[in-house]
mmCIF file of C-alpha atoms in Angstrom:
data_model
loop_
_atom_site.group_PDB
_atom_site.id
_atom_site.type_symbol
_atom_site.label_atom_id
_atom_site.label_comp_id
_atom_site.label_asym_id
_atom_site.label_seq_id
_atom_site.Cartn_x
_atom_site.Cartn_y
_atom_site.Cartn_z
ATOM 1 C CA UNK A 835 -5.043 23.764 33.677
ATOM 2 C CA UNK A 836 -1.676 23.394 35.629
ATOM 3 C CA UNK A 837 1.301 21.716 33.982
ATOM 4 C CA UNK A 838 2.105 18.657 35.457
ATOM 5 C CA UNK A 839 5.646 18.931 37.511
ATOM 6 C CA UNK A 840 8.878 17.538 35.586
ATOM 7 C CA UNK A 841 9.864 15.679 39.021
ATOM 8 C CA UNK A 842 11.258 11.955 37.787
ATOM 9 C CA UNK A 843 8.343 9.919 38.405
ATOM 10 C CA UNK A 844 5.952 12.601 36.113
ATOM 11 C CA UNK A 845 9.067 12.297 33.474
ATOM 12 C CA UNK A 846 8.583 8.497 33.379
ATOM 13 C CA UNK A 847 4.938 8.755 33.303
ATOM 14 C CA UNK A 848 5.594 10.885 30.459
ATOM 15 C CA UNK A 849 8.227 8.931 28.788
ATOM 16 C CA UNK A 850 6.464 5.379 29.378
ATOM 17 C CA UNK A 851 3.443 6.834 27.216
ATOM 18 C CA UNK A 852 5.583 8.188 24.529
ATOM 19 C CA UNK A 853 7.195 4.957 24.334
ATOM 20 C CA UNK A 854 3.907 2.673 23.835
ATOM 21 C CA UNK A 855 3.015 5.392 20.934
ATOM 22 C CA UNK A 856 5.719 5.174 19.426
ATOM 23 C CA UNK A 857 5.255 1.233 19.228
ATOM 24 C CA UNK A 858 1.835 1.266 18.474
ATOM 25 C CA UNK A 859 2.753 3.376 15.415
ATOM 26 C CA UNK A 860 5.136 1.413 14.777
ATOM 27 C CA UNK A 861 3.335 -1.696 14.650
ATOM 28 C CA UNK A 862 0.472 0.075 12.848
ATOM 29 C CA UNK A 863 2.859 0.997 9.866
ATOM 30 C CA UNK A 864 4.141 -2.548 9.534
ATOM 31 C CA UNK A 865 0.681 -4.306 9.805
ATOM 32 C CA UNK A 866 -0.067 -1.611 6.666
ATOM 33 C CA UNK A 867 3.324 -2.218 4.730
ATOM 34 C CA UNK A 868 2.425 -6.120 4.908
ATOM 35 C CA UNK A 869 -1.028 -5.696 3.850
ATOM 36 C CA UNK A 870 -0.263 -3.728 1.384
ATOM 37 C CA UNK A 871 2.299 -6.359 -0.087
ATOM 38 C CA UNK A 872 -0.329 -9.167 0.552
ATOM 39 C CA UNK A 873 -2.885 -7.373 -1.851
ATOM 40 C CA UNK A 874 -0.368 -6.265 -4.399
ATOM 41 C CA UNK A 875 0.647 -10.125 -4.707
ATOM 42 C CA UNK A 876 -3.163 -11.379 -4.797
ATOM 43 C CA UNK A 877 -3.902 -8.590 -7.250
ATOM 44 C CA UNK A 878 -0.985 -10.070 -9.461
ATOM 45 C CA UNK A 879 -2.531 -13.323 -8.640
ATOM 46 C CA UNK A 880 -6.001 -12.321 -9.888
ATOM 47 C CA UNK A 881 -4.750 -10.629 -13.120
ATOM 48 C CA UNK A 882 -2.286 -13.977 -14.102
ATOM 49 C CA UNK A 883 -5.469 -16.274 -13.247
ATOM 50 C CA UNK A 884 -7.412 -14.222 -16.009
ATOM 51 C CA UNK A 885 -5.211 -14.236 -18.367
ATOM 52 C CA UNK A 886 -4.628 -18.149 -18.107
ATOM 53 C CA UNK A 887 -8.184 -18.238 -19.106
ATOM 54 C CA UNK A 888 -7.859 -16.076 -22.260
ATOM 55 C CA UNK A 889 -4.893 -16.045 -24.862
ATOM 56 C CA UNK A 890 -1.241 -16.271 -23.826
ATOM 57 C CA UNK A 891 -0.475 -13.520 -25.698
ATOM 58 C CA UNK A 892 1.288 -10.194 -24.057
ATOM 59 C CA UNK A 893 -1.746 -7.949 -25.767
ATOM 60 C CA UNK A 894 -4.374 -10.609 -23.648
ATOM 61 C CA UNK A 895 -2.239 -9.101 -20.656
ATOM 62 C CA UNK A 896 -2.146 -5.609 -22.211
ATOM 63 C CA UNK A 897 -5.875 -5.942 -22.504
ATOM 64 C CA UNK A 898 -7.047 -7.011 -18.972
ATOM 65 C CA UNK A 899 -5.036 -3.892 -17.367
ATOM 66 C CA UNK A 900 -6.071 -1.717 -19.919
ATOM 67 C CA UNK A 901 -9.637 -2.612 -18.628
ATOM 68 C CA UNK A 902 -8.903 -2.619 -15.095
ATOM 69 C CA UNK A 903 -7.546 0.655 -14.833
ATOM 70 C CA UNK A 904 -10.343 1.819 -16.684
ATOM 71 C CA UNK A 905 -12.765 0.398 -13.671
ATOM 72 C CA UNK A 906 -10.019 0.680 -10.951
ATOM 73 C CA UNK A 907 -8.954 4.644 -11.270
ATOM 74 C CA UNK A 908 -11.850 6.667 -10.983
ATOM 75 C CA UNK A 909 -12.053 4.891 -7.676
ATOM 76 C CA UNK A 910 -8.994 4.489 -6.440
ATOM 77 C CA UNK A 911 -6.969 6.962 -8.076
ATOM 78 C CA UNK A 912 -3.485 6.646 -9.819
ATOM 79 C CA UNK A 913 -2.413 3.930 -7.440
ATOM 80 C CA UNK A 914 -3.711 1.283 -9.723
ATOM 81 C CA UNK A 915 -2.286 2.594 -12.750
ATOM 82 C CA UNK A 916 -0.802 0.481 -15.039
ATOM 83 C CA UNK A 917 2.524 0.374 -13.601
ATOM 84 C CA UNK A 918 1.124 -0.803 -10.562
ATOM 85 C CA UNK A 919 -0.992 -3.390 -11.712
ATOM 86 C CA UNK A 920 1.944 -4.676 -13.623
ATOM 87 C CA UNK A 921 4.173 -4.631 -11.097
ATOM 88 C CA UNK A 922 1.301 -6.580 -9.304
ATOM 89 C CA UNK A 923 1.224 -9.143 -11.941
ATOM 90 C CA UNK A 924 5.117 -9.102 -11.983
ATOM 91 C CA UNK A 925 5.155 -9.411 -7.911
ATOM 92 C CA UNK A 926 3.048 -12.791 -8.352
ATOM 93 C CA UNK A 927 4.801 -14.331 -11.479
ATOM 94 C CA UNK A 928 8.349 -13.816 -9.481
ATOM 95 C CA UNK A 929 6.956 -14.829 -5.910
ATOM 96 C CA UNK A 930 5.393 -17.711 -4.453
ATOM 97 C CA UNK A 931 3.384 -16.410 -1.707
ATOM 98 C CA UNK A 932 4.627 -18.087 1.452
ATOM 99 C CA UNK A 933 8.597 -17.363 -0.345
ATOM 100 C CA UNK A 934 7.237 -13.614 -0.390
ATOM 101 C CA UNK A 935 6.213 -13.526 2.723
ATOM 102 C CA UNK A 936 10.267 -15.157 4.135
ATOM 103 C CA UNK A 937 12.118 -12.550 1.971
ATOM 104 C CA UNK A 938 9.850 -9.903 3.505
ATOM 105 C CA UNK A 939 10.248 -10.800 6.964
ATOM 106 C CA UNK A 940 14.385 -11.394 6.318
ATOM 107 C CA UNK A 941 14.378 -8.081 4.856
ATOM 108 C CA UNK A 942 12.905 -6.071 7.669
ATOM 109 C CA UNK A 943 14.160 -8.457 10.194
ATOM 110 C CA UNK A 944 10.685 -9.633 11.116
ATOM 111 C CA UNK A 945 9.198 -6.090 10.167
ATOM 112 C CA UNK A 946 11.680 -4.213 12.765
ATOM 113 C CA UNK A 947 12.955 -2.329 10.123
ATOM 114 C CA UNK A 948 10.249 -0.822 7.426
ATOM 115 C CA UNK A 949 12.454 2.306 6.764
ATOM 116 C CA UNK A 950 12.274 1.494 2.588
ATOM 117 C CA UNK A 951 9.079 0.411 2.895
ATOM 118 C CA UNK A 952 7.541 2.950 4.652
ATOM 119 C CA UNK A 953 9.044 5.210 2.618
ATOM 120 C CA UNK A 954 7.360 3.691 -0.351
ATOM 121 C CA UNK A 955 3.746 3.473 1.056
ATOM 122 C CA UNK A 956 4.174 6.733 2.504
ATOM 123 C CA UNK A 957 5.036 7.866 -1.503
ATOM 124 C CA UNK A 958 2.016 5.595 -2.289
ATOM 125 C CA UNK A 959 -0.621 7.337 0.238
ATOM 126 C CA UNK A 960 0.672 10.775 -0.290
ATOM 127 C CA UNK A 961 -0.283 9.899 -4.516
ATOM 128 C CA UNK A 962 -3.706 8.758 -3.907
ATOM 129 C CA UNK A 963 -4.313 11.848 -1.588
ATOM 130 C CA UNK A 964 -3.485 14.612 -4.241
ATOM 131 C CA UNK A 965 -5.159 12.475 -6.596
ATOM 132 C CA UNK A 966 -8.538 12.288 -4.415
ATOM 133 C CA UNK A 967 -7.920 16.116 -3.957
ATOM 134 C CA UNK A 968 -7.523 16.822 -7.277
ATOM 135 C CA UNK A 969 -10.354 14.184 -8.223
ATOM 136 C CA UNK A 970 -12.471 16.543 -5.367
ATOM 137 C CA UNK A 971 -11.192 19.979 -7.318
ATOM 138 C CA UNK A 972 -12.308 18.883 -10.584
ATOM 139 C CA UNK A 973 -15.491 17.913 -9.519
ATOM 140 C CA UNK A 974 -16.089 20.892 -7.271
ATOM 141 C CA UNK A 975 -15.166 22.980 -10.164
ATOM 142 C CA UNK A 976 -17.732 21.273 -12.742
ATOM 143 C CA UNK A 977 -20.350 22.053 -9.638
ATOM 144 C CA UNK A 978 -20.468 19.296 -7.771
ATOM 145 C CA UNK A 979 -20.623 20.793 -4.152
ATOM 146 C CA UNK A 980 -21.240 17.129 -2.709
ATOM 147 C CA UNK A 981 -17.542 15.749 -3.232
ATOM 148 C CA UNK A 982 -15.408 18.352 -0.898
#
């Protein structure tokens, strides 16, 4: 295979495709950092909704993520911990959904700029691989050959 010639018309070729990458990851990342914000807040929803139904009390609350973390983490990993399940519950009592969705877009001017929140989700995805690797590990290790 030849190299294609650097003459200016190649270049632009070159640079034109680079440039609707680069926007297409772009726009990938904040489609994901939105989602991701949109579940969070109907997660919070979810858990406040069940504990409406149940006593008022903070140990009701204490209870219900006790109990989903139980179901949630040997699925999903530490992502749904308890801290994030409370700061789920905590993103819904504080937020009104469409007044979520306006501070979002005013923070990342429209979702141009998802530099902290990329950041974040990156931190997020980069915790629920090690955990699925070390999840895989474990299980490898007790002799489950299937997992890996």
């Amino acid at each position: 295979m030849t190299d294609i010639p650097h003459t200016p018309k190649n270049m632009k070729l070159i640079d034109d495709i680079r440039s609707i990458i680069k926007d297409a990851r772009s726009t990938a990342v904040r489609s994901v950092d939105f989602c991701r914000v949109q579940m969070y807040w109907k997660i919070g929803h979810r858990i406040v909704e069940e504990e409406k139904k149940g006593n008022a009390r903070a140990e009701y609350g204490k209870y219900i993520i006790r109990n989903l973390l139980k179901e949630l983490m040997p699925d999903y990993g530490s992502g749904y911990g308890i801290r994030q399940l409370e700061r789920a519950r905590q993103l819904f009592r504080r937020k009104s959904d469409p007044m979520l969705c306006r501070k979002f877009y005013a923070e990342t001017r429209d979702g141009q700029r998802m530099g902290t929140y990329s950041r974040l989700l990156g931190d997020a995805i980069s915790s629920l691989i090690a955990t699925k690797e070390t999840t895989d590990l474990f299980s490898f290790l007790d002799g489950d050959t299937g997992s890996l």
